[in-house]
Amino acid sequence: MKDALAIHRWLLAHQVHHEIVRLPRAMTCAEELPELLAVSPATCVVVTVFEVTTRVGREPVAVVASAASPPRPG
């Protein structure tokens, strides 16, 4: 697993616009982000990773959604 500095350097090397934010306290899940930043949940993006069964086998699938309506496994 890469640390924040390694990810920051990778993003810079690939010219990806990004911003690093220092949070006031630790989070336990992405759904806490709007409260920590004092913003609407509709303005925060969360990524949820599911493992799904395909014809080839089990594969990870990432779903990007707003924190206001995170995806459900179904």
Short mmCIF file of N, CA and C in Angstrom, two decimals:
data_model
loop_
_atom_site.label_atom_id
_atom_site.label_comp_id
_atom_site.label_asym_id
_atom_site.label_seq_id
_atom_site.Cartn_x
_atom_site.Cartn_y
_atom_site.Cartn_z
N MET A 1 0.84 -1.17 0.00
CA MET A 1 0.00 0.00 0.00
C MET A 1 0.89 1.24 0.00
N LYS A 2 0.54 2.21 -0.84
CA LYS A 2 1.32 3.43 -0.94
C LYS A 2 0.87 4.45 0.10
N ASP A 3 1.81 5.26 0.58
CA ASP A 3 1.44 6.31 1.50
C ASP A 3 1.01 7.55 0.72
N ALA A 4 0.51 8.56 1.43
CA ALA A 4 -0.03 9.75 0.78
C ALA A 4 1.01 10.47 -0.07
N LEU A 5 2.26 10.52 0.39
CA LEU A 5 3.30 11.20 -0.38
C LEU A 5 3.59 10.48 -1.69
N ALA A 6 3.62 9.16 -1.67
CA ALA A 6 3.85 8.39 -2.89
C ALA A 6 2.71 8.60 -3.89
N ILE A 7 1.49 8.63 -3.40
CA ILE A 7 0.34 8.87 -4.28
C ILE A 7 0.41 10.29 -4.84
N HIS A 8 0.75 11.26 -4.00
CA HIS A 8 0.89 12.65 -4.44
C HIS A 8 1.94 12.76 -5.56
N ARG A 9 3.07 12.12 -5.38
CA ARG A 9 4.13 12.17 -6.39
C ARG A 9 3.69 11.51 -7.69
N TRP A 10 2.95 10.39 -7.59
CA TRP A 10 2.46 9.70 -8.78
C TRP A 10 1.49 10.60 -9.54
N LEU A 11 0.59 11.26 -8.81
CA LEU A 11 -0.37 12.16 -9.45
C LEU A 11 0.34 13.32 -10.13
N LEU A 12 1.35 13.89 -9.47
CA LEU A 12 2.13 14.97 -10.09
C LEU A 12 2.83 14.50 -11.35
N ALA A 13 3.43 13.32 -11.28
CA ALA A 13 4.16 12.79 -12.44
C ALA A 13 3.24 12.56 -13.63
N HIS A 14 1.97 12.28 -13.36
CA HIS A 14 1.00 12.03 -14.43
C HIS A 14 0.12 13.24 -14.70
N GLN A 15 0.53 14.39 -14.17
CA GLN A 15 -0.14 15.67 -14.39
C GLN A 15 -1.64 15.61 -14.06
N VAL A 16 -1.96 14.97 -12.94
CA VAL A 16 -3.34 14.88 -12.48
C VAL A 16 -3.58 15.98 -11.46
N HIS A 17 -4.55 16.85 -11.75
CA HIS A 17 -4.88 17.93 -10.81
C HIS A 17 -5.50 17.31 -9.56
N HIS A 18 -4.99 17.69 -8.41
CA HIS A 18 -5.50 17.15 -7.15
C HIS A 18 -5.21 18.13 -6.02
N GLU A 19 -5.82 17.86 -4.89
CA GLU A 19 -5.63 18.70 -3.73
C GLU A 19 -5.55 17.80 -2.50
N ILE A 20 -4.63 18.09 -1.62
CA ILE A 20 -4.49 17.35 -0.38
C ILE A 20 -5.16 18.16 0.72
N VAL A 21 -6.04 17.51 1.47
CA VAL A 21 -6.80 18.19 2.51
C VAL A 21 -6.46 17.55 3.85
N ARG A 22 -6.14 18.37 4.82
CA ARG A 22 -5.89 17.86 6.18
C ARG A 22 -7.22 17.89 6.92
N LEU A 23 -7.65 16.74 7.38
CA LEU A 23 -8.93 16.63 8.07
C LEU A 23 -8.77 16.94 9.55
N PRO A 24 -9.81 17.49 10.19
CA PRO A 24 -9.71 17.85 11.60
C PRO A 24 -9.64 16.65 12.54
N ARG A 25 -10.11 15.50 12.09
CA ARG A 25 -10.02 14.27 12.89
C ARG A 25 -10.04 13.07 11.95
N ALA A 26 -9.74 11.92 12.50
CA ALA A 26 -9.71 10.71 11.68
C ALA A 26 -11.12 10.28 11.28
N MET A 27 -11.22 9.62 10.14
CA MET A 27 -12.49 9.08 9.66
C MET A 27 -12.45 7.56 9.73
N THR A 28 -13.62 6.96 9.90
CA THR A 28 -13.70 5.50 9.87
C THR A 28 -14.34 5.00 8.58
N CYS A 29 -15.07 5.90 7.87
CA CYS A 29 -15.67 5.52 6.59
C CYS A 29 -15.89 6.78 5.75
N ALA A 30 -16.04 6.59 4.46
CA ALA A 30 -16.16 7.72 3.54
C ALA A 30 -17.43 8.54 3.77
N GLU A 31 -18.46 7.92 4.31
CA GLU A 31 -19.71 8.63 4.54
C GLU A 31 -19.58 9.73 5.60
N GLU A 32 -18.50 9.73 6.38
CA GLU A 32 -18.25 10.77 7.39
C GLU A 32 -17.65 12.04 6.78
N LEU A 33 -17.19 11.97 5.55
CA LEU A 33 -16.49 13.10 4.93
C LEU A 33 -17.31 14.39 4.87
N PRO A 34 -18.58 14.36 4.44
CA PRO A 34 -19.34 15.62 4.40
C PRO A 34 -19.42 16.32 5.77
N GLU A 35 -19.62 15.55 6.82
CA GLU A 35 -19.70 16.14 8.16
C GLU A 35 -18.36 16.76 8.56
N LEU A 36 -17.26 16.07 8.27
CA LEU A 36 -15.94 16.59 8.62
C LEU A 36 -15.61 17.88 7.88
N LEU A 37 -16.04 17.97 6.62
CA LEU A 37 -15.74 19.15 5.81
C LEU A 37 -16.84 20.21 5.86
N ALA A 38 -17.95 19.89 6.55
CA ALA A 38 -19.10 20.80 6.66
C ALA A 38 -19.63 21.18 5.28
N VAL A 39 -19.85 20.16 4.44
CA VAL A 39 -20.40 20.37 3.10
C VAL A 39 -21.56 19.40 2.89
N SER A 40 -22.30 19.62 1.83
CA SER A 40 -23.41 18.76 1.48
C SER A 40 -22.90 17.39 1.04
N PRO A 41 -23.56 16.30 1.44
CA PRO A 41 -23.14 14.97 0.99
C PRO A 41 -23.17 14.83 -0.54
N ALA A 42 -24.00 15.60 -1.20
CA ALA A 42 -24.08 15.53 -2.66
C ALA A 42 -22.81 16.05 -3.34
N THR A 43 -21.99 16.83 -2.61
CA THR A 43 -20.77 17.38 -3.20
C THR A 43 -19.54 16.52 -2.96
N CYS A 44 -19.69 15.43 -2.20
CA CYS A 44 -18.56 14.55 -1.90
C CYS A 44 -18.66 13.26 -2.71
N VAL A 45 -17.55 12.83 -3.24
CA VAL A 45 -17.50 11.59 -4.02
C VAL A 45 -16.89 10.50 -3.16
N VAL A 46 -17.52 9.33 -3.18
CA VAL A 46 -16.97 8.17 -2.48
C VAL A 46 -16.76 7.05 -3.50
N VAL A 47 -15.77 6.24 -3.26
CA VAL A 47 -15.50 5.08 -4.11
C VAL A 47 -15.69 3.83 -3.28
N THR A 48 -16.54 2.94 -3.76
CA THR A 48 -16.80 1.68 -3.09
C THR A 48 -16.32 0.55 -3.98
N VAL A 49 -15.58 -0.39 -3.41
CA VAL A 49 -15.06 -1.52 -4.19
C VAL A 49 -15.82 -2.77 -3.80
N PHE A 50 -16.36 -3.45 -4.81
CA PHE A 50 -17.07 -4.71 -4.62
C PHE A 50 -16.30 -5.81 -5.33
N GLU A 51 -16.43 -7.02 -4.83
CA GLU A 51 -15.90 -8.17 -5.54
C GLU A 51 -17.08 -8.87 -6.19
N VAL A 52 -17.04 -9.00 -7.51
CA VAL A 52 -18.16 -9.59 -8.24
C VAL A 52 -17.72 -10.85 -8.96
N THR A 53 -18.67 -11.72 -9.20
CA THR A 53 -18.41 -12.95 -9.94
C THR A 53 -18.76 -12.71 -11.41
N THR A 54 -17.78 -12.94 -12.27
CA THR A 54 -17.98 -12.82 -13.71
C THR A 54 -17.78 -14.18 -14.36
N ARG A 55 -17.90 -14.22 -15.67
CA ARG A 55 -17.65 -15.48 -16.38
C ARG A 55 -16.21 -15.94 -16.22
N VAL A 56 -15.31 -14.99 -16.02
CA VAL A 56 -13.89 -15.30 -15.90
C VAL A 56 -13.51 -15.71 -14.47
N GLY A 57 -14.24 -15.19 -13.49
CA GLY A 57 -13.93 -15.46 -12.08
C GLY A 57 -14.34 -14.27 -11.23
N ARG A 58 -13.77 -14.19 -10.06
CA ARG A 58 -14.09 -13.07 -9.15
C ARG A 58 -13.17 -11.90 -9.46
N GLU A 59 -13.77 -10.71 -9.61
CA GLU A 59 -13.03 -9.52 -9.99
C GLU A 59 -13.45 -8.33 -9.13
N PRO A 60 -12.52 -7.41 -8.83
CA PRO A 60 -12.91 -6.19 -8.11
C PRO A 60 -13.54 -5.19 -9.07
N VAL A 61 -14.57 -4.50 -8.60
CA VAL A 61 -15.23 -3.46 -9.39
C VAL A 61 -15.38 -2.23 -8.50
N ALA A 62 -14.91 -1.08 -8.98
CA ALA A 62 -15.02 0.16 -8.22
C ALA A 62 -16.21 0.97 -8.73
N VAL A 63 -17.02 1.46 -7.81
CA VAL A 63 -18.19 2.27 -8.15
C VAL A 63 -18.01 3.64 -7.52
N VAL A 64 -18.11 4.69 -8.35
CA VAL A 64 -17.99 6.07 -7.87
C VAL A 64 -19.39 6.65 -7.76
N ALA A 65 -19.70 7.22 -6.59
CA ALA A 65 -21.02 7.81 -6.36
C ALA A 65 -20.89 8.95 -5.36
N SER A 66 -21.96 9.71 -5.21
CA SER A 66 -21.93 10.78 -4.21
C SER A 66 -22.15 10.17 -2.83
N ALA A 67 -21.67 10.85 -1.82
CA ALA A 67 -21.85 10.36 -0.45
C ALA A 67 -23.33 10.39 -0.05
N ALA A 68 -24.13 11.19 -0.77
CA ALA A 68 -25.56 11.26 -0.49
C ALA A 68 -26.28 9.97 -0.88
N SER A 69 -25.75 9.28 -1.88
CA SER A 69 -26.41 8.03 -2.32
C SER A 69 -25.36 6.97 -2.67
N PRO A 70 -24.68 6.42 -1.66
CA PRO A 70 -23.66 5.41 -1.94
C PRO A 70 -24.31 4.14 -2.50
N PRO A 71 -23.58 3.39 -3.31
CA PRO A 71 -24.14 2.17 -3.90
C PRO A 71 -24.33 1.08 -2.85
N ARG A 72 -25.29 0.21 -3.12
CA ARG A 72 -25.51 -0.94 -2.25
C ARG A 72 -25.05 -2.19 -2.99
N PRO A 73 -24.64 -3.21 -2.29
CA PRO A 73 -24.13 -4.42 -2.94
C PRO A 73 -25.11 -5.06 -3.92
N GLY A 74 -26.40 -4.91 -3.71
CA GLY A 74 -27.41 -5.51 -4.61
C GLY A 74 -27.32 -4.95 -5.98
#
